[in-house]
mmCIF file of C-alpha atoms and ligand atoms in Angstrom:
data_model
loop_
_atom_site.group_PDB
_atom_site.id
_atom_site.type_symbol
_atom_site.label_atom_id
_atom_site.label_comp_id
_atom_site.label_asym_id
_atom_site.label_seq_id
_atom_site.Cartn_x
_atom_site.Cartn_y
_atom_site.Cartn_z
ATOM 1 C CA MET Y 1 -14.876 -7.489 -18.430
ATOM 2 C CA ASN Y 2 -10.547 -6.573 -18.349
ATOM 3 C CA LEU Y 3 -8.474 -7.889 -15.598
ATOM 4 C CA ILE Y 4 -6.424 -5.996 -14.013
ATOM 5 C CA ASP Y 5 -2.987 -7.613 -13.714
ATOM 6 C CA GLY Y 6 -1.427 -6.397 -10.776
ATOM 7 C CA LYS Y 7 1.441 -8.816 -11.039
ATOM 8 C CA GLU Y 8 2.020 -7.286 -14.888
ATOM 9 C CA VAL Y 9 1.882 -3.830 -13.382
ATOM 10 C CA ALA Y 10 4.284 -4.250 -10.837
ATOM 11 C CA ALA Y 11 7.040 -6.024 -12.845
ATOM 12 C CA ALA Y 12 6.778 -2.731 -15.733
ATOM 13 C CA LEU Y 13 7.377 -0.422 -12.730
ATOM 14 C CA ARG Y 14 10.126 -2.182 -11.254
ATOM 15 C CA LYS Y 15 11.670 -2.271 -14.605
ATOM 16 C CA GLU Y 16 11.545 1.472 -14.677
ATOM 17 C CA ILE Y 17 13.065 1.778 -10.963
ATOM 18 C CA ALA Y 18 15.378 -0.863 -11.989
ATOM 19 C CA ALA Y 19 16.672 0.979 -15.452
ATOM 20 C CA GLU Y 20 16.708 4.687 -12.993
ATOM 21 C CA VAL Y 21 18.920 3.338 -10.643
ATOM 22 C CA GLU Y 22 21.488 1.447 -13.365
ATOM 23 C CA THR Y 23 21.527 5.073 -15.087
ATOM 24 C CA MET Y 24 22.353 6.623 -11.489
ATOM 25 C CA VAL Y 25 25.134 4.153 -10.573
ATOM 26 C CA ALA Y 26 26.279 4.722 -14.128
ATOM 27 C CA LYS Y 27 26.738 8.032 -13.532
ATOM 28 C CA GLY Y 28 28.926 7.135 -10.251
ATOM 29 C CA GLU Y 29 25.854 7.989 -7.827
ATOM 30 C CA ARG Y 30 25.576 6.056 -4.768
ATOM 31 C CA PRO Y 31 22.238 3.653 -5.411
ATOM 32 C CA PRO Y 32 18.971 4.068 -2.756
ATOM 33 C CA TYR Y 33 19.447 2.303 0.816
ATOM 34 C CA LEU Y 34 16.286 1.490 2.294
ATOM 35 C CA VAL Y 35 16.434 -0.120 5.956
ATOM 36 C CA ALA Y 36 13.315 -2.427 7.470
ATOM 37 C CA VAL Y 37 13.255 -3.188 11.023
ATOM 38 C CA LEU Y 38 11.254 -6.088 11.932
ATOM 39 C CA VAL Y 39 10.290 -6.463 16.112
ATOM 40 C CA GLY Y 40 9.813 -9.954 16.842
ATOM 41 C CA ASP Y 41 8.972 -12.903 14.929
ATOM 42 C CA ASP Y 42 5.538 -12.065 13.124
ATOM 43 C CA GLY Y 43 5.010 -15.052 10.442
ATOM 44 C CA ALA Y 44 3.297 -12.517 8.127
ATOM 45 C CA SER Y 45 5.586 -9.575 8.926
ATOM 46 C CA GLN Y 46 8.736 -11.664 8.353
ATOM 47 C CA THR Y 47 7.213 -12.828 4.617
ATOM 48 C CA TYR Y 48 6.088 -9.303 3.926
ATOM 49 C CA VAL Y 49 9.910 -8.042 4.863
ATOM 50 C CA GLY Y 50 11.764 -10.547 3.026
ATOM 51 C CA ASN Y 51 10.043 -9.830 -0.375
ATOM 52 C CA LYS Y 52 10.960 -6.192 0.123
ATOM 53 C CA GLU Y 53 14.093 -7.162 0.658
ATOM 54 C CA LYS Y 54 14.069 -9.375 -2.237
ATOM 55 C CA MET Y 55 12.831 -6.466 -4.676
ATOM 56 C CA SER Y 56 15.244 -3.974 -3.350
ATOM 57 C CA ALA Y 57 17.745 -6.556 -4.570
ATOM 58 C CA GLU Y 58 16.136 -6.584 -7.761
ATOM 59 C CA VAL Y 59 15.790 -3.301 -8.875
ATOM 60 C CA GLY Y 60 19.591 -2.163 -7.264
ATOM 61 C CA PHE Y 61 19.064 -0.895 -3.990
ATOM 62 C CA ARG Y 62 20.988 -1.716 -0.737
ATOM 63 C CA SER Y 63 19.088 -2.767 1.715
ATOM 64 C CA GLN Y 64 19.132 -4.025 5.221
ATOM 65 C CA VAL Y 65 16.784 -5.644 7.632
ATOM 66 C CA LEU Y 66 17.428 -4.742 11.313
ATOM 67 C CA ARG Y 67 15.699 -7.929 13.290
ATOM 68 C CA LEU Y 68 15.412 -7.046 16.831
ATOM 69 C CA PRO Y 69 13.727 -9.477 19.539
ATOM 70 C CA ALA Y 70 10.033 -9.161 20.674
ATOM 71 C CA GLU Y 71 11.444 -8.056 24.182
ATOM 72 C CA THR Y 72 12.798 -4.986 22.827
ATOM 73 C CA THR Y 73 11.789 -1.501 24.736
ATOM 74 C CA GLN Y 74 10.151 1.018 23.185
ATOM 75 C CA GLU Y 75 13.200 3.502 24.463
ATOM 76 C CA ALA Y 76 15.413 0.767 22.619
ATOM 77 C CA LEU Y 77 13.374 0.447 19.180
ATOM 78 C CA LEU Y 78 13.098 4.875 19.478
ATOM 79 C CA ALA Y 79 16.748 4.850 20.007
ATOM 80 C CA GLU Y 80 16.847 2.861 16.815
ATOM 81 C CA VAL Y 81 15.012 4.743 15.149
ATOM 82 C CA ALA Y 82 16.422 8.385 15.778
ATOM 83 C CA ARG Y 83 20.004 6.214 14.455
ATOM 84 C CA LEU Y 84 18.233 5.904 11.120
ATOM 85 C CA ASN Y 85 17.237 9.455 10.894
ATOM 86 C CA ALA Y 86 20.733 10.518 12.044
ATOM 87 C CA ASP Y 87 22.247 8.136 9.393
ATOM 88 C CA PRO Y 88 23.088 9.994 6.170
ATOM 89 C CA GLU Y 89 23.352 7.039 4.037
ATOM 90 C CA VAL Y 90 20.188 5.361 5.160
ATOM 91 C CA ASP Y 91 17.525 7.171 2.237
ATOM 92 C CA GLY Y 92 14.698 5.549 3.869
ATOM 93 C CA PHE Y 93 13.231 3.456 6.464
ATOM 94 C CA ILE Y 94 10.265 1.432 7.734
ATOM 95 C CA VAL Y 95 9.160 0.249 10.680
ATOM 96 C CA GLN Y 96 7.063 -3.313 10.048
ATOM 97 C CA LEU Y 97 3.793 -3.349 11.748
ATOM 98 C CA PRO Y 98 2.419 -4.537 13.848
ATOM 99 C CA LEU Y 99 4.834 -3.979 16.426
ATOM 100 C CA PRO Y 100 4.513 -6.010 20.078
ATOM 101 C CA ARG Y 101 1.547 -4.601 22.609
ATOM 102 C CA HIS Y 102 4.189 -3.043 25.475
ATOM 103 C CA ILE Y 103 5.290 -0.567 22.117
ATOM 104 C CA ASP Y 104 3.581 1.950 21.343
ATOM 105 C CA GLU Y 105 3.032 2.683 17.654
ATOM 106 C CA GLN Y 106 1.791 5.644 17.060
ATOM 107 C CA ARG Y 107 4.492 6.867 19.392
ATOM 108 C CA VAL Y 108 7.254 4.978 17.042
ATOM 109 C CA ILE Y 109 5.699 6.289 13.496
ATOM 110 C CA GLU Y 110 5.964 9.933 14.406
ATOM 111 C CA ALA Y 111 9.264 9.880 15.652
ATOM 112 C CA ILE Y 112 10.236 8.469 12.343
ATOM 113 C CA ASP Y 113 12.233 11.606 10.176
ATOM 114 C CA PRO Y 114 9.320 12.640 7.335
ATOM 115 C CA ARG Y 115 12.133 12.972 4.640
ATOM 116 C CA LYS Y 116 12.886 9.477 5.196
ATOM 117 C CA ASP Y 117 9.384 7.870 5.974
ATOM 118 C CA VAL Y 118 8.657 5.997 2.789
ATOM 119 C CA ASP Y 119 5.854 4.386 4.524
ATOM 120 C CA GLY Y 120 4.154 7.489 4.300
ATOM 121 C CA PHE Y 121 2.615 7.030 7.738
ATOM 122 C CA HIS Y 122 4.429 10.095 9.652
ATOM 123 C CA PRO Y 123 1.252 12.552 9.943
ATOM 124 C CA GLU Y 124 3.630 15.269 8.440
ATOM 125 C CA ASN Y 125 3.239 12.831 5.291
ATOM 126 C CA VAL Y 126 -0.304 11.921 5.515
ATOM 127 C CA GLY Y 127 -0.888 16.086 5.743
ATOM 128 C CA ARG Y 128 1.017 16.764 2.996
ATOM 129 C CA MET Y 129 -0.706 14.293 0.808
ATOM 130 C CA ALA Y 130 -4.040 15.281 1.846
ATOM 131 C CA MET Y 131 -2.909 19.176 0.977
ATOM 132 C CA GLY Y 132 -1.480 17.933 -2.591
ATOM 133 C CA LEU Y 133 1.582 18.677 -1.536
ATOM 134 C CA PRO Y 134 4.507 16.951 -2.205
ATOM 135 C CA ALA Y 135 4.617 13.212 0.361
ATOM 136 C CA PHE Y 136 5.548 9.929 0.549
ATOM 137 C CA VAL Y 137 2.047 8.499 -0.316
ATOM 138 C CA SER Y 138 1.617 5.581 1.733
ATOM 139 C CA ALA Y 139 2.065 2.178 -0.572
ATOM 140 C CA THR Y 140 -1.760 0.303 -0.950
ATOM 141 C CA PRO Y 141 -3.527 4.219 -2.212
ATOM 142 C CA ASP Y 142 -0.417 4.563 -4.431
ATOM 143 C CA GLY Y 143 -0.615 1.133 -5.484
ATOM 144 C CA ILE Y 144 -4.019 1.670 -6.848
ATOM 145 C CA LEU Y 145 -3.625 5.183 -8.502
ATOM 146 C CA SER Y 146 -0.771 3.405 -10.419
ATOM 147 C CA LEU Y 147 -3.332 0.357 -11.577
ATOM 148 C CA LEU Y 148 -5.816 3.135 -12.617
ATOM 149 C CA ARG Y 149 -3.259 4.990 -14.709
ATOM 150 C CA TYR Y 150 -1.712 1.946 -16.109
ATOM 151 C CA TYR Y 151 -5.140 0.747 -17.381
ATOM 152 C CA ASP Y 152 -5.961 4.267 -18.762
ATOM 153 C CA ILE Y 153 -8.830 4.094 -16.507
ATOM 154 C CA PRO Y 154 -10.895 7.458 -17.013
ATOM 155 C CA THR Y 155 -11.724 8.922 -13.528
ATOM 156 C CA ALA Y 156 -12.693 12.690 -14.244
ATOM 157 C CA GLY Y 157 -16.279 13.433 -13.271
ATOM 158 C CA LYS Y 158 -16.219 9.602 -12.337
ATOM 159 C CA HIS Y 159 -18.566 8.581 -8.918
ATOM 160 C CA CYS Y 160 -16.096 6.681 -6.788
ATOM 161 C CA VAL Y 161 -17.474 5.165 -4.256
ATOM 162 C CA VAL Y 162 -14.863 3.558 -0.972
ATOM 163 C CA ILE Y 163 -16.113 1.170 1.010
ATOM 164 C CA GLY Y 164 -13.909 1.514 4.182
ATOM 165 C CA ARG Y 165 -12.241 4.651 6.060
ATOM 166 C CA SER Y 166 -9.336 2.959 7.506
ATOM 167 C CA ASN Y 167 -6.377 5.366 7.910
ATOM 168 C CA ILE Y 168 -3.784 3.465 5.399
ATOM 169 C CA VAL Y 169 -6.434 2.840 3.160
ATOM 170 C CA GLY Y 170 -10.112 4.278 2.688
ATOM 171 C CA ARG Y 171 -9.334 7.590 3.995
ATOM 172 C CA PRO Y 172 -6.182 8.392 1.829
ATOM 173 C CA ILE Y 173 -7.245 6.936 -1.926
ATOM 174 C CA ALA Y 174 -10.955 8.873 -1.268
ATOM 175 C CA ASN Y 175 -8.526 12.054 -0.956
ATOM 176 C CA LEU Y 176 -6.326 11.574 -3.657
ATOM 177 C CA LEU Y 177 -8.898 10.554 -6.053
ATOM 178 C CA SER Y 178 -11.265 13.558 -4.887
ATOM 179 C CA GLN Y 179 -8.198 15.793 -6.174
ATOM 180 C CA LYS Y 180 -6.859 17.597 -9.277
ATOM 181 C CA GLY Y 181 -6.144 15.321 -11.801
ATOM 182 C CA TRP Y 182 -8.188 12.285 -10.913
ATOM 183 C CA ASP Y 183 -11.362 14.448 -10.304
ATOM 184 C CA CYS Y 184 -13.196 11.895 -8.977
ATOM 185 C CA THR Y 185 -16.901 12.868 -7.058
ATOM 186 C CA VAL Y 186 -15.611 10.576 -3.787
ATOM 187 C CA THR Y 187 -18.327 8.953 -1.349
ATOM 188 C CA ILE Y 188 -16.671 7.163 1.707
ATOM 189 C CA CYS Y 189 -19.390 4.394 2.913
ATOM 190 C CA HIS Y 190 -18.594 2.363 6.684
ATOM 191 C CA SER Y 191 -20.243 0.670 9.036
ATOM 192 C CA ARG Y 192 -22.561 3.459 9.849
ATOM 193 C CA THR Y 193 -23.437 4.223 6.328
ATOM 194 C CA ALA Y 194 -27.321 3.551 5.672
ATOM 195 C CA ASN Y 195 -28.507 1.848 2.602
ATOM 196 C CA LEU Y 196 -25.257 0.876 1.750
ATOM 197 C CA PRO Y 197 -25.676 -1.078 -1.205
ATOM 198 C CA GLU Y 198 -27.696 1.543 -2.841
ATOM 199 C CA VAL Y 199 -24.747 3.846 -2.072
ATOM 200 C CA VAL Y 200 -22.109 1.140 -3.932
ATOM 201 C CA ARG Y 201 -24.542 0.860 -6.578
ATOM 202 C CA GLN Y 202 -24.127 4.586 -7.803
ATOM 203 C CA GLY Y 203 -19.855 4.007 -8.520
ATOM 204 C CA ASP Y 204 -18.218 4.120 -11.662
ATOM 205 C CA ILE Y 205 -15.360 3.253 -9.430
ATOM 206 C CA VAL Y 206 -15.654 0.926 -6.588
ATOM 207 C CA ILE Y 207 -12.830 0.548 -3.942
ATOM 208 C CA ALA Y 208 -13.595 -2.055 -1.387
ATOM 209 C CA ALA Y 209 -11.427 -1.735 1.587
ATOM 210 C CA LEU Y 210 -13.231 -2.658 4.724
ATOM 211 C CA GLY Y 211 -11.531 -6.184 5.604
ATOM 212 C CA ARG Y 212 -14.395 -8.535 5.255
ATOM 213 C CA ALA Y 213 -14.245 -11.587 2.819
ATOM 214 C CA GLU Y 214 -16.441 -11.207 -0.399
ATOM 215 C CA PHE Y 215 -18.409 -8.379 1.340
ATOM 216 C CA VAL Y 216 -19.371 -6.928 -2.033
ATOM 217 C CA THR Y 217 -22.033 -8.697 -4.633
ATOM 218 C CA ALA Y 218 -23.215 -8.537 -7.561
ATOM 219 C CA ASP Y 219 -26.334 -6.288 -6.836
ATOM 220 C CA MET Y 220 -24.381 -3.836 -5.128
ATOM 221 C CA ILE Y 221 -22.499 -3.150 -8.944
ATOM 222 C CA LYS Y 222 -23.357 -1.086 -11.203
ATOM 223 C CA PRO Y 223 -23.163 -2.735 -14.907
ATOM 224 C CA GLY Y 224 -19.808 -1.264 -16.140
ATOM 225 C CA ALA Y 225 -18.217 -0.391 -13.067
ATOM 226 C CA VAL Y 226 -14.601 -0.777 -11.983
ATOM 227 C CA VAL Y 227 -13.532 -2.482 -8.934
ATOM 228 C CA ILE Y 228 -10.792 -2.722 -7.125
ATOM 229 C CA ASP Y 229 -10.535 -5.226 -4.570
ATOM 230 C CA VAL Y 230 -8.153 -4.125 -1.375
ATOM 231 C CA GLY Y 231 -9.086 -7.204 0.897
ATOM 232 C CA ILE Y 232 -6.860 -9.859 1.900
ATOM 233 C CA THR Y 233 -8.506 -12.076 4.792
ATOM 234 C CA ARG Y 234 -6.917 -15.957 5.078
ATOM 235 C CA VAL Y 235 -9.579 -18.216 5.148
ATOM 236 C CA PRO Y 236 -8.790 -22.556 5.755
ATOM 237 C CA SER Y 237 -8.680 -24.187 2.488
ATOM 238 C CA GLU Y 238 -8.509 -27.667 1.676
ATOM 239 C CA THR Y 239 -7.434 -27.373 -1.939
ATOM 240 C CA THR Y 240 -3.968 -25.163 -1.057
ATOM 241 C CA LYS Y 241 -0.797 -26.707 0.631
ATOM 242 C CA SER Y 242 -0.442 -24.291 3.175
ATOM 243 C CA GLY Y 243 -3.672 -24.947 4.244
ATOM 244 C CA TRP Y 244 -5.378 -21.424 3.424
ATOM 245 C CA LYS Y 245 -6.190 -19.064 0.851
ATOM 246 C CA LEU Y 246 -7.103 -15.488 0.525
ATOM 247 C CA LEU Y 247 -10.157 -13.904 0.030
ATOM 248 C CA GLY Y 248 -10.993 -10.416 -1.242
ATOM 249 C CA ASP Y 249 -13.429 -7.703 -0.144
ATOM 250 C CA VAL Y 250 -15.263 -8.611 -3.748
ATOM 251 C CA LYS Y 251 -17.588 -12.106 -4.043
ATOM 252 C CA PHE Y 252 -15.304 -12.246 -7.426
ATOM 253 C CA ASP Y 253 -17.254 -14.866 -9.722
ATOM 254 C CA GLU Y 254 -20.493 -13.205 -9.300
ATOM 255 C CA VAL Y 255 -19.465 -9.645 -9.896
ATOM 256 C CA ALA Y 256 -16.486 -10.147 -12.447
ATOM 257 C CA PRO Y 257 -19.056 -10.421 -15.543
ATOM 258 C CA ARG Y 258 -20.576 -7.394 -14.611
ATOM 259 C CA CYS Y 259 -17.310 -5.031 -14.787
ATOM 260 C CA SER Y 260 -15.802 -3.228 -17.051
ATOM 261 C CA TYR Y 261 -12.156 -3.806 -15.424
ATOM 262 C CA ILE Y 262 -11.807 -5.442 -11.766
ATOM 263 C CA THR Y 263 -8.777 -6.754 -9.904
ATOM 264 C CA PRO Y 264 -8.264 -10.279 -8.585
ATOM 265 C CA VAL Y 265 -6.859 -11.501 -5.371
ATOM 266 C CA PRO Y 266 -4.363 -12.157 -5.286
ATOM 267 C CA GLY Y 267 -2.723 -10.523 -7.961
ATOM 268 C CA GLY Y 268 -4.341 -7.345 -8.307
ATOM 269 C CA VAL Y 269 -3.552 -4.258 -5.664
ATOM 270 C CA GLY Y 270 -1.058 -6.780 -3.471
ATOM 271 C CA PRO Y 271 1.790 -6.877 -5.806
ATOM 272 C CA MET Y 272 1.967 -3.105 -6.196
ATOM 273 C CA THR Y 273 2.543 -2.338 -2.385
ATOM 274 C CA ILE Y 274 6.167 -3.337 -2.464
ATOM 275 C CA VAL Y 275 6.647 -1.725 -5.487
ATOM 276 C CA SER Y 276 5.231 1.227 -4.811
ATOM 277 C CA LEU Y 277 7.851 1.515 -1.745
ATOM 278 C CA MET Y 278 10.482 0.952 -3.848
ATOM 279 C CA LYS Y 279 9.182 4.243 -5.991
ATOM 280 C CA ASN Y 280 9.073 5.924 -2.515
ATOM 281 C CA THR Y 281 12.923 5.144 -1.663
ATOM 282 C CA LEU Y 282 14.006 5.891 -4.952
ATOM 283 C CA LYS Y 283 12.376 9.573 -4.434
ATOM 284 C CA ALA Y 284 13.634 9.852 -1.032
ATOM 285 C CA ARG Y 285 17.078 9.327 -2.511
ATOM 286 C CA HIS Y 286 16.788 12.428 -4.294
ATOM 287 C CA GLY Y 287 14.554 14.426 -1.783
ATOM 288 C CA LEU Y 288 10.549 15.051 -2.274
HETATM 289 N N1 GUN H 303 2.613 -4.374 7.750
HETATM 290 C C1 GUN H 303 1.741 -4.476 6.425
HETATM 291 N N2 GUN H 303 1.557 -3.635 5.597
HETATM 292 C C2 GUN H 303 2.534 -2.712 6.269
HETATM 293 C C3 GUN H 303 3.099 -1.770 5.379
HETATM 294 O O1 GUN H 303 2.985 -1.094 4.379
HETATM 295 N N3 GUN H 303 4.272 -1.216 6.031
HETATM 296 C C4 GUN H 303 4.434 -1.507 7.491
HETATM 297 N N4 GUN H 303 5.828 -0.936 7.918
HETATM 298 N N5 GUN H 303 4.129 -2.162 8.070
HETATM 299 C C5 GUN H 303 2.992 -3.176 7.565
#
C-alpha cells in the first residue's frame, strides 16, 4: 500500500508556482492578484479564506480579503462583484461559500466574469470543462488529477467508480477522467444506485465523494485498487485539543491494506485544493 501524500504534492506545486511568479516579477511583470470576498463570520469560511491569503503570500501573489458584514444585501454584493469584474488589476476572485441565506448563491456565481472565475463555478467554465475546452477547473477535481499525475498512476482503460454526483466534485471528476488523456471508463454511483457495493468492487480507481463518514468499507474494494477519499466530516473527538476530528468517506484502517494507493484524511485531497486555486489564479493572470 502506498500513501498518497497531499501535503508533499501541494508543497511541490506551490514551489513551481512561486518560481514562475518570481520569474515574472524579475522580468518587471506584475504578480497575479487574487481577491477573496467573505460575507459574514462563518468560522470554517474564515479559516479557509485565511489559508488562501497565507498561501497567496507564500507564492508571491498580491491578495486581498474583502470582509463584508452578514447583513450585506444581494444588491450590494452584486455591485461588489461588478466592481471586481471591472478592475483591471484583479486577475481572479472568489466569493467564499456558503453565503448568508438571504443571498441567492447561483445568482452571485453567474455574475462573476468567467475569465476571473478562479473557483471554476461559473456555468461557462463548467460547460467548457465538460467539453474539454480551456477552462478554470474547480479546486477539488483539479487537485485529484494533480495527485494522480504526481504519482504516475495509470488511468487509461481503467474502470473509475465515482461515489457521489455533486456539481463540485462527483460530476466534474467523472467527466474529466473520461476525457482524452485520462481515458478512464467511468461509473457514477449515488444514493439510488442498486447494488452499490458490487459496483464499487469493480473499480480500479474509486473516488469517494458522497460526504458520509466511513461509508466505504473493505468489502467494497477490489484488491489493488486506487482509493481517493474526498470526504471531510467533522465528528466529536476526546483525543484532540479542538474537540473534533475529520473523518473521510472511507474506513481507512480496513481499506488501506487492500489498496495499491490511498489518500488519507486529513492530508490527502484537502491540501491540494488551495494550490489548485493558486494554479487557476496564475492562469487567469495570463488569460485562459
Ligand atoms: N466553500 C468551501 N469550499 C469553497 C471553494 O472552493 N470556493 C468557494 N468560493 N467557497 C467554498
